[in-house]
Amino acid sequence: MTSLIVCFPKPIAGFSPGLGVDTWNLRSLSQVPYSSGDGFRFPRRLARGTRILKCSGSHSSSHSWNVPVLSNNEVVEKLKLAREGREFLAMYSSVVGGITTDPAAMVIPLDDHMVHRGHGVFDTAMIINGYLYELDHHLDRIIRSASMAKIPLRFDRETIRRILIQTVSVSGCRDGSLRYWLSAGPGDFNLSPSQCLEPALYAIVIQKDFTINSTGVKVVTSSIPIKPSVFATVKSVNYLPNALSQMEAEAKGAYAGIWVDNDGFIAEGPNMNVAFVVNGGKELVMPRFDNVLSGCTAKRTLTLAEQLVSKGMLKSVKVMDVTVQDGKKADEMMLLGSGVLIRPVIQWDEQFIGDGKEGPIAKALLDLLLEDMRSGPPSVRVLVPY
């Protein structure tokens, strides 16, 4: 392999004067100590007399290997090209202390502990017709998650709330989603965040048209180990098990995977809760939140379901342990989350749920949730001043 290195007019610390340039390779360069004086380093601009030399690598080939050194303007242009077609409307970063509407500037430092160690938490609130849906419930959850993850807050709760609302206001987005993170912050690449300068807050507004799909789907039992309960209840950025579970489900032609805990009880999906209608279609049951993520959509659905009890469509609403056997024998099964709202499940593994069709309770709950999003009380809808 042929490589390019930068050779300086002055001697480079660590190299023998008799070493010919034809024998230099990347392995040699890795042994050169960094120096703040005349040692090996790359300046922003090459000094006068600097030469670019092709040097032989240990694995020679007929192809040249060249990594370009880009100017700031070139980096920005490439980032703009990479973001074309993506509806990123506005981003707040406490690192820069403000909001940007330039997608090329919507970046996070590589030395942020959230990036290279996963030491961060996040949450998402939907933007519906100019309102932030359940912002305060999501905000309470991310602050609780940050406390469990031992991430101190950069700002108090009310300041974070104002920043999030203003970021949506600047974006002009009326239908989409607001995703935000609390991080240990940038500092270094060590395991401990002790050298992080200060915690960070990031938020981004994404344009999104919500497509309501009530078609029944298939799910499978996930073979990916479930997160330990201490982590499952924290909405952290450590989503590798979730991603692997989702990939496994898609490879099997299913919509999502369902996790089962060590005691054999149903837990949750990769990014949604689950619920069942049992006892002849008259009882709504949902797995306990003790060892799974406390879903804001799931909890709101439990509240709204009381209206179906008043109408006589349901006799009761319960949160309880549910076995896989009982879940598969249910009259209805559904997924609940901000990404899916309420989605009926008609098949789990090889077994059909109920009669294999979308059930009336899932449809009624979806109608109640949509109405709540459109005209619910101020406790769940925060108006964004545009």
XYZ file of C-alpha atoms in Angstrom:
386
model
C 0.000 0.000 0.000
C 1.275 3.453 -0.895
C 0.645 6.189 1.641
C 1.084 9.943 1.863
C 2.839 11.571 4.785
C 3.844 15.130 5.525
C 7.610 15.746 5.779
C 8.863 18.927 7.411
C 11.952 20.920 6.452
C 13.376 20.535 9.961
C 14.356 17.179 11.452
C 11.499 15.159 12.900
C 11.970 13.991 16.455
C 12.329 10.246 16.688
C 13.779 9.603 13.220
C 17.353 8.665 12.532
C 19.128 11.176 10.225
C 20.133 8.306 7.979
C 16.610 7.003 7.494
C 15.591 7.331 3.893
C 12.124 8.555 3.027
C 11.463 5.501 0.879
C 11.451 3.322 3.994
C 9.127 5.457 6.089
C 5.784 3.896 6.738
C 2.814 4.382 8.989
C 4.187 1.987 11.588
C 7.256 4.177 11.913
C 5.108 7.262 12.268
C 3.106 5.704 15.104
C 6.302 5.596 17.162
C 7.082 9.288 16.718
C 6.388 11.281 19.895
C 4.276 14.395 19.639
C 6.182 17.603 20.298
C 5.013 21.146 20.689
C 8.261 22.313 19.088
C 9.742 20.857 15.920
C 8.318 17.357 16.442
C 5.846 15.537 14.246
C 2.532 17.342 13.936
C 0.117 18.565 11.271
C -0.334 22.339 11.116
C -3.526 23.903 9.812
C -1.552 25.120 6.797
C 1.566 23.508 5.462
C 4.671 25.603 6.035
C 6.808 26.859 3.199
C 9.070 24.132 1.948
C 6.823 21.330 3.164
C 6.749 18.338 0.840
C 4.137 15.636 0.354
C 5.962 12.340 -0.152
C 4.645 8.964 -1.182
C 6.060 6.337 1.127
C 6.058 2.601 0.856
C 3.752 0.701 3.208
C 4.209 -2.803 4.473
C 1.512 -4.035 2.093
C 2.349 -2.557 -1.273
C -0.255 -2.476 -4.038
C -0.753 -0.803 -7.368
C -3.315 1.613 -5.919
C -2.508 4.928 -4.233
C -4.006 5.647 -0.845
C -4.769 9.270 -0.188
C -6.776 10.887 2.604
C -7.440 14.537 1.744
C -6.763 17.277 4.265
C -9.845 19.502 4.126
C -10.272 23.168 4.851
C -13.040 24.343 7.166
C -15.128 25.423 4.179
C -14.700 22.031 2.531
C -15.800 20.245 5.685
C -18.928 22.402 5.914
C -19.793 21.775 2.264
C -19.405 18.022 2.674
C -21.573 18.054 5.782
C -24.248 19.972 3.878
C -24.203 17.359 1.118
C -24.444 14.576 3.678
C -27.552 16.187 5.216
C -29.391 16.856 1.941
C -32.943 15.586 2.022
C -33.025 15.270 5.810
C -35.501 17.484 7.581
C -33.346 18.687 10.482
C -34.856 22.095 11.147
C -33.107 23.414 14.269
C -30.614 22.251 16.877
C -29.654 23.579 20.279
C -26.235 22.822 21.764
C -25.075 24.001 25.164
C -21.505 23.523 23.924
C -21.929 26.499 21.576
C -24.611 28.116 23.719
C -27.289 28.601 21.100
C -29.557 27.365 18.310
C -28.578 26.768 14.691
C -30.785 26.138 11.662
C -27.865 25.058 9.468
C -27.901 21.224 9.224
C -24.145 21.236 8.584
C -23.589 22.752 12.030
C -25.760 20.192 13.842
C -22.881 18.193 15.299
C -21.767 16.794 18.653
C -18.102 16.794 19.791
C -16.410 13.433 19.348
C -14.967 13.614 22.870
C -18.425 13.964 24.388
C -18.815 11.100 26.854
C -22.184 10.304 25.289
C -20.500 9.630 21.945
C -17.610 7.361 22.894
C -18.847 5.900 26.201
C -22.622 6.019 25.865
C -22.876 8.173 28.979
C -26.006 10.079 28.122
C -29.805 9.940 28.284
C -32.427 11.130 25.830
C -36.137 11.571 25.296
C -38.536 12.589 22.543
C -41.682 14.683 22.434
C -44.042 14.832 19.475
C -44.982 18.133 17.847
C -48.646 18.021 16.822
C -50.253 21.008 15.090
C -47.954 23.458 16.863
C -48.200 21.819 20.276
C -45.640 19.735 22.146
C -47.437 16.613 23.326
C -46.657 15.411 26.863
C -43.522 17.571 27.050
C -43.625 17.821 30.842
C -43.998 14.064 31.330
C -41.063 13.422 28.993
C -39.040 16.139 30.691
C -39.650 14.607 34.125
C -38.504 11.240 32.770
C -35.251 12.487 31.237
C -34.353 14.314 34.453
C -35.055 11.135 36.390
C -32.945 9.149 33.900
C -30.098 11.675 34.198
C -30.143 11.318 37.983
C -29.930 7.519 37.732
C -27.099 7.866 35.191
C -25.288 10.284 37.558
C -25.345 13.099 35.020
C -25.637 16.511 36.710
C -27.966 19.007 35.069
C -26.412 21.886 33.156
C -29.568 23.949 33.768
C -32.561 23.728 36.070
C -35.761 22.089 34.819
C -37.547 25.314 33.873
C -34.551 26.574 31.865
C -34.333 23.265 29.985
C -38.060 23.505 29.257
C -37.708 27.046 27.876
C -34.747 26.031 25.699
C -36.692 23.120 24.219
C -39.763 25.225 23.463
C -37.653 27.986 21.906
C -35.792 25.493 19.729
C -39.101 24.258 18.306
C -40.274 27.855 17.875
C -37.162 28.804 15.892
C -37.577 25.713 13.696
C -41.071 26.696 12.603
C -42.046 23.031 12.756
C -45.724 22.348 13.475
C -45.721 18.586 12.955
C -42.648 16.564 13.800
C -40.607 15.490 16.776
C -38.255 17.073 19.296
C -35.440 14.820 20.501
C -33.123 15.954 23.273
C -30.156 14.598 25.211
C -28.472 15.197 28.555
C -24.831 14.157 28.448
C -21.847 13.956 30.775
C -20.311 16.380 28.275
C -17.089 16.714 26.272
C -13.678 16.419 27.885
C -11.495 13.451 27.022
C -11.628 9.805 25.957
C -11.199 8.215 29.387
C -13.744 5.879 30.949
C -14.537 8.190 33.841
C -16.239 11.536 33.094
C -14.161 13.223 35.821
C -12.337 15.352 33.252
C -15.465 16.409 31.364
C -15.645 20.192 31.537
C -19.381 20.368 32.208
C -22.517 18.390 31.306
C -24.200 19.116 27.999
C -27.704 19.559 26.631
C -28.541 18.953 22.981
C -31.885 19.148 21.188
C -32.946 18.743 17.573
C -36.230 19.320 15.737
C -37.082 16.852 12.997
C -39.802 17.468 10.422
C -42.066 14.438 10.289
C -45.527 13.722 8.973
C -47.144 11.200 11.289
C -48.679 8.323 9.383
C -51.307 6.613 11.483
C -51.218 2.914 10.685
C -53.620 0.634 12.519
C -52.892 -2.460 10.436
C -52.100 -5.474 12.589
C -48.512 -6.698 12.683
C -46.517 -9.794 13.616
C -44.033 -9.891 16.500
C -41.514 -12.503 17.618
C -39.943 -13.422 20.925
C -36.550 -11.741 21.075
C -33.501 -13.920 21.713
C -31.341 -10.858 22.432
C -30.603 -10.652 26.187
C -32.783 -8.042 27.832
C -31.105 -5.102 29.525
C -30.591 -5.456 33.288
C -33.511 -3.878 35.110
C -31.360 -1.062 36.501
C -30.626 0.056 32.918
C -33.980 -0.867 31.388
C -35.715 1.816 33.443
C -33.274 4.513 32.258
C -33.823 5.962 28.783
C -30.123 5.983 27.950
C -28.358 6.122 24.603
C -27.146 2.524 25.094
C -29.517 1.046 22.529
C -27.372 -1.749 21.114
C -29.588 -4.542 22.554
C -32.659 -2.699 21.249
C -31.165 -2.325 17.777
C -30.104 -5.972 17.655
C -33.554 -7.079 18.786
C -35.191 -4.991 16.055
C -32.789 -6.325 13.414
C -33.519 -9.880 14.498
C -37.263 -9.286 14.207
C -36.981 -7.752 10.751
C -34.816 -10.655 9.576
C -37.679 -12.965 10.586
C -40.241 -10.888 8.714
C -41.724 -9.420 11.900
C -42.462 -5.864 12.965
C -40.723 -6.034 16.365
C -39.283 -8.355 18.983
C -40.800 -8.888 22.423
C -38.515 -9.218 25.431
C -39.280 -11.676 28.217
C -37.605 -11.174 31.599
C -35.698 -13.787 33.599
C -38.840 -14.775 35.505
C -40.742 -15.563 32.310
C -42.919 -12.447 32.364
C -43.478 -10.235 29.338
C -41.325 -7.085 29.492
C -41.484 -4.779 26.475
C -40.531 -4.300 22.836
C -37.298 -2.666 21.604
C -38.791 0.843 21.783
C -42.383 0.367 22.824
C -44.518 -1.073 25.597
C -47.092 -3.831 25.139
C -50.650 -4.326 26.379
C -53.276 -7.053 26.194
C -57.038 -7.386 26.281
C -58.088 -10.516 28.181
C -61.099 -12.154 29.872
C -63.381 -12.112 26.875
C -62.243 -8.693 25.674
C -63.228 -6.925 28.874
C -59.970 -6.322 30.736
C -56.959 -4.262 29.636
C -53.702 -5.418 31.232
C -50.200 -4.029 30.862
C -46.898 -5.450 32.242
C -45.525 -3.718 35.309
C -43.085 -0.838 34.818
C -40.784 -2.036 37.609
C -38.165 -3.506 35.257
C -39.041 -1.866 31.937
C -39.085 1.665 30.601
C -41.931 3.758 31.940
C -43.534 4.674 28.610
C -45.261 8.059 28.548
C -47.627 6.928 25.775
C -48.391 3.704 27.646
C -49.160 5.545 30.885
C -51.342 8.090 29.091
C -53.212 5.239 27.398
C -53.946 3.688 30.794
C -55.538 6.978 31.863
C -57.552 7.299 28.658
C -58.692 3.675 28.911
C -60.780 4.590 31.948
C -63.167 6.267 29.488
C -63.790 2.855 27.914
C -64.609 1.531 31.379
C -67.171 4.335 31.793
C -68.706 3.419 28.430
C -68.886 -0.251 29.331
C -66.428 -1.409 26.680
C -64.019 -2.515 29.417
C -64.621 -3.749 32.946
C -61.179 -2.895 34.326
C -57.668 -1.619 33.582
C -54.730 -3.260 35.366
C -50.938 -3.198 35.524
C -49.706 -6.665 36.430
C -47.293 -9.482 35.597
C -48.231 -11.211 32.350
C -46.804 -14.568 31.276
C -45.988 -15.387 27.673
C -48.652 -18.091 27.697
C -51.337 -15.687 28.875
C -50.180 -13.042 26.414
C -50.425 -15.359 23.431
C -53.916 -16.462 24.543
C -55.145 -12.849 24.822
C -58.139 -11.551 22.881
C -56.077 -8.557 21.694
C -52.451 -7.476 21.858
C -51.034 -4.056 21.020
C -47.787 -2.071 20.925
C -47.706 1.404 22.509
C -45.137 4.169 22.046
C -44.553 7.627 20.620
C -43.270 6.087 17.380
C -46.156 3.682 16.848
C -48.889 5.279 18.999
C -51.102 2.168 19.331
C -50.470 -0.653 16.867
C -52.461 -3.922 16.980
C -50.552 -7.214 17.008
C -52.282 -10.080 15.239
C -49.552 -12.745 15.458
C -46.835 -13.599 17.986
C -44.301 -16.109 16.719
C -46.436 -18.804 15.073
C -49.566 -18.132 17.091
C -52.362 -15.781 16.073
C -53.736 -13.393 18.694
C -57.499 -13.760 19.113
C -59.096 -14.211 15.712
C -56.009 -12.891 13.921
C -57.607 -9.513 13.199
C -57.362 -6.001 14.636
C -59.540 -5.742 17.734
C -62.086 -3.094 18.806
C -60.275 -2.053 22.003
C -57.027 -1.196 20.198
C -58.983 0.902 17.693
C -60.938 2.677 20.423
C -57.761 3.450 22.376
C -56.061 4.811 19.251
C -59.039 7.103 18.603
C -58.878 8.372 22.194
C -55.124 8.988 21.946
C -55.441 10.886 18.646
C -58.212 13.047 20.096
C -56.047 13.695 23.155
C -53.186 14.793 20.909
C -55.471 17.152 18.983
C -57.439 18.718 21.833
C -56.299 17.313 25.156
C -55.906 19.357 28.362
C -53.021 21.814 28.946
C -51.338 19.206 31.155
C -50.472 17.193 28.031
C -50.333 19.899 25.319
C -47.872 22.802 25.434
C -48.431 25.571 22.880
C -45.313 26.620 20.980
C -45.097 30.403 20.311
C -44.057 30.822 16.678
